[in-house]
Tab-separated table of C-alpha atoms in Angstrom:
chain	number	residue	atom	x	y	z
A	15	UNK	CA	-0.093	-0.043	-0.018
A	16	UNK	CA	1.211	3.475	-0.958
A	17	UNK	CA	3.896	2.039	-3.505
A	18	UNK	CA	3.674	2.823	-7.158
A	19	UNK	CA	5.610	0.488	-9.498
A	20	UNK	CA	6.252	2.317	-13.049
A	21	UNK	CA	6.912	-0.100	-15.962
A	22	UNK	CA	7.730	2.679	-18.552
A	23	UNK	CA	8.172	2.471	-22.089
A	24	UNK	CA	11.486	4.042	-23.274
A	25	UNK	CA	9.520	6.488	-25.846
A	26	UNK	CA	8.185	8.343	-23.063
A	27	UNK	CA	9.944	10.417	-20.443
A	28	UNK	CA	9.471	9.157	-17.004
A	29	UNK	CA	11.128	12.254	-15.479
A	30	UNK	CA	8.354	14.235	-16.898
A	31	UNK	CA	5.744	12.039	-15.140
A	32	UNK	CA	7.602	12.185	-11.932
A	33	UNK	CA	7.525	16.035	-12.218
A	34	UNK	CA	3.705	15.662	-12.691
A	35	UNK	CA	2.672	13.115	-10.324
A	36	UNK	CA	5.446	12.342	-8.169
A	37	UNK	CA	3.755	13.737	-5.118
A	38	UNK	CA	0.753	11.496	-5.197
A	39	UNK	CA	3.185	8.581	-4.303
A	40	UNK	CA	4.702	7.774	-0.999
A	41	UNK	CA	7.459	5.642	-2.662
A	42	UNK	CA	8.539	5.198	-6.096
A	43	UNK	CA	9.897	2.258	-7.385
A	44	UNK	CA	11.323	2.268	-10.901
A	45	UNK	CA	11.238	-1.494	-12.373
A	46	UNK	CA	14.226	-1.437	-14.702
A	47	UNK	CA	17.536	-1.043	-12.968
A	48	UNK	CA	19.156	1.031	-15.687
A	49	UNK	CA	16.190	3.304	-15.619
A	50	UNK	CA	16.123	3.661	-11.920
A	51	UNK	CA	20.004	4.353	-12.090
A	52	UNK	CA	19.274	7.134	-14.400
A	53	UNK	CA	16.260	8.669	-12.603
A	54	UNK	CA	16.685	7.803	-8.905
A	55	UNK	CA	17.668	11.510	-8.241
A	56	UNK	CA	14.742	12.872	-9.934
A	57	UNK	CA	12.164	10.533	-7.871
A	58	UNK	CA	14.093	11.596	-4.667
A	59	UNK	CA	13.709	15.197	-5.312
A	60	UNK	CA	9.772	14.930	-6.223
A	61	UNK	CA	8.846	12.052	-3.435
A	62	UNK	CA	7.047	13.570	-0.700
A	63	UNK	CA	9.409	13.744	2.461
A	64	UNK	CA	9.015	11.358	5.461
A	65	UNK	CA	8.191	13.907	8.062
A	66	UNK	CA	8.018	13.101	11.926
A	67	UNK	CA	6.840	15.875	13.672
A	68	UNK	CA	4.547	16.524	16.708
A	69	UNK	CA	3.777	19.306	19.130
A	70	UNK	CA	4.341	19.367	23.060
A	71	UNK	CA	4.139	21.934	25.793
A	72	UNK	CA	7.262	22.475	28.040
A	73	UNK	CA	7.304	21.404	31.572
A	74	UNK	CA	10.825	21.770	32.470
A	75	UNK	CA	14.095	23.621	30.778
A	76	UNK	CA	17.405	21.543	31.534
A	77	UNK	CA	20.780	22.023	30.293
A	78	UNK	CA	20.931	21.267	26.751
A	79	UNK	CA	17.265	20.260	26.302
A	80	UNK	CA	13.716	20.557	27.856
A	81	UNK	CA	10.883	18.018	29.207
A	82	UNK	CA	7.678	18.204	27.105
A	83	UNK	CA	4.196	16.597	27.478
A	84	UNK	CA	2.590	15.199	24.475
A	85	UNK	CA	-0.213	12.774	24.265
A	86	UNK	CA	-0.073	12.468	28.267
A	87	UNK	CA	3.560	11.488	27.970
A	88	UNK	CA	6.475	13.057	29.151
A	89	UNK	CA	9.409	13.283	26.581
A	90	UNK	CA	12.889	14.573	27.026
A	91	UNK	CA	13.897	16.562	24.083
A	92	UNK	CA	17.592	18.047	22.940
A	93	UNK	CA	18.445	21.363	21.612
A	94	UNK	CA	20.464	21.302	18.634
A	95	UNK	CA	21.095	23.293	15.695
A	96	UNK	CA	19.806	26.907	15.954
A	97	UNK	CA	18.392	25.806	19.470
A	98	UNK	CA	21.576	24.568	20.719
A	99	UNK	CA	22.674	26.438	23.918
A	100	UNK	CA	19.486	28.446	23.910
A	101	UNK	CA	17.895	27.147	27.069
A	102	UNK	CA	17.129	30.694	28.392
A	103	UNK	CA	15.116	31.351	25.238
A	104	UNK	CA	12.519	28.683	26.481
A	105	UNK	CA	10.151	28.684	29.454
A	106	UNK	CA	7.570	26.387	31.024
A	107	UNK	CA	4.430	26.527	28.907
A	108	UNK	CA	6.128	27.102	25.637
A	109	UNK	CA	4.651	25.051	22.610
A	110	UNK	CA	7.317	23.424	20.448
A	111	UNK	CA	7.327	21.089	17.327
A	112	UNK	CA	9.528	18.353	17.801
A	113	UNK	CA	10.821	15.350	15.967
A	114	UNK	CA	9.392	12.075	18.074
A	115	UNK	CA	11.814	9.591	16.480
A	116	UNK	CA	15.142	11.796	17.022
A	117	UNK	CA	13.656	13.632	20.267
A	118	UNK	CA	14.855	17.189	19.227
A	119	UNK	CA	13.138	20.178	19.263
A	120	UNK	CA	12.205	21.525	15.697
A	121	UNK	CA	10.771	25.279	16.515
A	122	UNK	CA	9.287	27.260	19.156
A	123	UNK	CA	5.654	28.315	18.415
A	124	UNK	CA	4.743	32.028	18.753
A	125	UNK	CA	3.497	32.682	22.361
A	126	UNK	CA	-0.109	33.829	23.120
A	127	UNK	CA	1.004	35.337	26.554
A	128	UNK	CA	4.043	35.589	28.655
A	129	UNK	CA	4.723	36.338	32.311
A	130	UNK	CA	8.110	37.971	32.680
A	131	UNK	CA	10.358	40.004	34.721
A	132	UNK	CA	13.011	42.566	33.894
A	133	UNK	CA	16.433	41.685	35.260
A	134	UNK	CA	17.534	44.271	38.017
A	135	UNK	CA	21.340	43.720	37.494
A	136	UNK	CA	23.805	43.592	34.309
A	137	UNK	CA	22.348	44.543	31.047
A	138	UNK	CA	18.546	44.800	31.270
A	139	UNK	CA	16.579	42.224	29.291
A	140	UNK	CA	13.307	40.377	29.826
A	141	UNK	CA	13.280	36.844	31.745
A	142	UNK	CA	10.334	35.051	30.750
A	143	UNK	CA	8.732	32.998	33.577
A	144	UNK	CA	6.075	31.439	32.053
A	145	UNK	CA	4.457	31.397	28.416
A	146	UNK	CA	0.884	30.764	26.837
A	147	UNK	CA	-0.905	30.763	30.578
A	148	UNK	CA	-4.455	32.302	30.724
A	149	UNK	CA	-4.426	33.683	34.147
A	150	UNK	CA	-2.008	34.716	36.731
A	151	UNK	CA	-3.228	33.923	40.418
A	152	UNK	CA	-1.244	36.529	42.747
A	153	UNK	CA	-0.624	34.370	46.175
A	154	UNK	CA	-0.310	36.583	49.296
A	155	UNK	CA	-1.339	35.889	52.687
A	156	UNK	CA	-3.084	37.891	55.543
A	157	UNK	CA	-0.099	37.159	57.773
A	158	UNK	CA	3.226	35.368	58.258
A	159	UNK	CA	4.532	36.638	56.114
A	160	UNK	CA	2.499	40.276	56.051
A	161	UNK	CA	0.334	41.412	53.107
A	162	UNK	CA	2.890	43.224	50.608
A	163	UNK	CA	0.819	45.612	48.301
A	164	UNK	CA	3.766	46.586	46.547
A	165	UNK	CA	4.498	42.803	45.607
A	166	UNK	CA	0.823	42.797	44.037
A	167	UNK	CA	1.385	45.745	42.259
A	168	UNK	CA	4.462	44.356	40.389
A	169	UNK	CA	2.711	41.239	39.594
A	170	UNK	CA	-0.299	43.001	38.362
A	171	UNK	CA	1.505	44.922	35.876
A	172	UNK	CA	3.525	42.054	34.622
A	173	UNK	CA	0.115	40.303	33.730
A	174	UNK	CA	-1.074	43.579	32.148
A	175	UNK	CA	2.007	43.617	29.915
A	176	UNK	CA	2.136	39.914	28.839
A	177	UNK	CA	-1.567	39.744	28.252
A	178	UNK	CA	-2.617	37.600	31.214
A	179	UNK	CA	-5.828	38.174	33.359
A	180	UNK	CA	-4.919	38.327	37.081
A	181	UNK	CA	-6.677	37.476	40.373
A	182	UNK	CA	-5.702	38.053	43.884
A	183	UNK	CA	-5.571	34.865	46.229
A	184	UNK	CA	-5.216	35.913	49.765
A	185	UNK	CA	-4.389	32.525	51.925
A	186	UNK	CA	-4.300	31.607	55.638
A	187	UNK	CA	-7.691	32.993	56.140
A	188	UNK	CA	-7.068	30.886	59.132
A	189	UNK	CA	-5.279	33.146	60.729
A	190	UNK	CA	-7.823	35.546	61.118
A	191	UNK	CA	-9.655	35.871	64.335
A	192	UNK	CA	-13.288	34.407	63.659
A	193	UNK	CA	-15.389	36.517	61.856
A	194	UNK	CA	-13.022	39.178	61.389
A	195	UNK	CA	-12.932	40.836	58.134
A	196	UNK	CA	-9.951	41.192	55.866
A	197	UNK	CA	-7.589	44.045	56.367
A	198	UNK	CA	-8.308	47.178	54.696
A	199	UNK	CA	-5.355	47.129	52.527
A	200	UNK	CA	-6.518	43.705	51.246
A	201	UNK	CA	-10.044	45.081	50.671
A	202	UNK	CA	-8.651	48.177	48.658
A	203	UNK	CA	-7.554	45.561	45.922
A	204	UNK	CA	-11.064	44.600	45.163
A	205	UNK	CA	-11.333	47.724	43.276
A	206	UNK	CA	-8.834	46.651	40.753
A	207	UNK	CA	-8.890	43.002	40.673
A	208	UNK	CA	-10.897	40.030	41.700
A	209	UNK	CA	-10.160	38.832	45.376
A	210	UNK	CA	-10.404	35.103	46.551
A	211	UNK	CA	-9.786	34.711	50.379
A	212	UNK	CA	-8.953	31.202	51.146
A	213	UNK	CA	-7.219	28.817	53.566
A	214	UNK	CA	-5.188	26.099	52.255
A	215	UNK	CA	-5.134	24.174	55.723
A	216	UNK	CA	-8.819	24.249	56.318
A	217	UNK	CA	-10.107	24.313	52.737
A	218	UNK	CA	-12.255	27.609	53.274
A	219	UNK	CA	-12.912	29.399	49.975
A	220	UNK	CA	-11.141	26.798	47.695
A	221	UNK	CA	-14.336	25.817	45.699
A	222	UNK	CA	-14.897	29.489	44.553
A	223	UNK	CA	-11.047	29.405	43.576
A	224	UNK	CA	-11.157	26.095	41.836
A	225	UNK	CA	-13.946	27.282	39.620
A	226	UNK	CA	-12.266	30.375	38.628
A	227	UNK	CA	-9.129	28.356	37.572
A	228	UNK	CA	-11.472	25.815	35.851
A	229	UNK	CA	-10.833	25.271	31.959
A	230	UNK	CA	-7.663	27.288	31.670
A	231	UNK	CA	-4.023	27.431	32.435
A	232	UNK	CA	-2.915	29.492	35.351
A	233	UNK	CA	0.256	30.413	37.105
A	234	UNK	CA	0.418	30.851	40.783
A	235	UNK	CA	3.082	33.705	41.821
A	236	UNK	CA	4.016	35.184	45.041
A	237	UNK	CA	6.633	35.533	47.920
A	238	UNK	CA	7.999	32.345	49.728
A	239	UNK	CA	5.956	31.328	52.504
A	240	UNK	CA	2.600	32.622	51.386
A	241	UNK	CA	1.399	29.057	50.640
A	242	UNK	CA	1.513	28.548	47.001
A	243	UNK	CA	2.684	24.792	47.104
A	244	UNK	CA	0.124	24.104	50.000
A	245	UNK	CA	-2.747	25.628	47.953
A	246	UNK	CA	-1.831	23.325	44.830
A	247	UNK	CA	-1.649	20.251	47.431
A	248	UNK	CA	-5.170	21.418	48.612
A	249	UNK	CA	-6.786	21.612	44.894
A	250	UNK	CA	-4.707	18.610	43.338
A	251	UNK	CA	-3.848	16.299	46.753
A	252	UNK	CA	-2.082	13.594	44.438
A	253	UNK	CA	0.700	15.991	43.571
A	254	UNK	CA	2.150	16.103	46.875
A	255	UNK	CA	4.245	18.887	46.574
A	256	UNK	CA	6.859	19.853	49.294
A	257	UNK	CA	5.997	22.620	51.352
A	258	UNK	CA	7.843	24.967	53.783
A	259	UNK	CA	5.780	23.973	56.675
C-alpha cells in the first residue's frame, strides 16, 4: 500500500511523469535498474518527504534540552542546531514542535501570553517565567508573611504587560480572628481585581478558587511562604508538593 511501480516505455519521459505526479506517491519504485540508475535523483527530489513532527508543551527546561508533555507522556528533547545552548530562550508553557524519533526540538511556536520580569542587574532584558498561560493568580497571605501591596502591584503590572488576566488569592484566612474582616489594604485591592480569600489548611474558599481556574491554564506567583505549594496540594492532593511548613 502506498507503493507505485512504474513500468515505463523508453519512448516516454519518466522524469516528466514524476514532475507531474510524483507527489501522489509515498514511494516510487522504478522497475528497470538502468532506468532507476538514471532517474533515481529525480525520484528523490519529487517524492514527498518522510516528516516526523509532533507538538508538545514545555514542562521543565534543562541544560541542553527540555521536558515536554505530549499525548499524556513526558518526553525529554535535546536542543540542537539553531536552538543549541539557548535554554534561556525557552520557558515553561512554551509550545514546541519536535521530532519524536530523534527527540529534538524543531521550532518554538509563537507565544500567546508571557509572564516576565526585568532583570535588575547587568544588561536589562526580559526574563520569561511562563508562557501561554491564561491567568495569573497572585498569591499573598493575611499574615506570616505579612501582606505586601507593592508585590501585588508588580505582579499585576507583569500580567497586564504579558496579556494575562490577574486575580488575587489571599491565603491563610485561618490566621484571622473568627468573624474578622479582611484588612483594609487587602480590601482596597477589590476595586482593581478579583479577590479570593482562602485557607489551604481548612479548605475555606477553595471551591470558588477552583471554579475560577477551571478550563484555563494558570500560574501561581507570590513571595516565599505565602502558601503556593500548599494551595496546589489542597486543589490537587495527588501531586504532594513539598512545602515549607
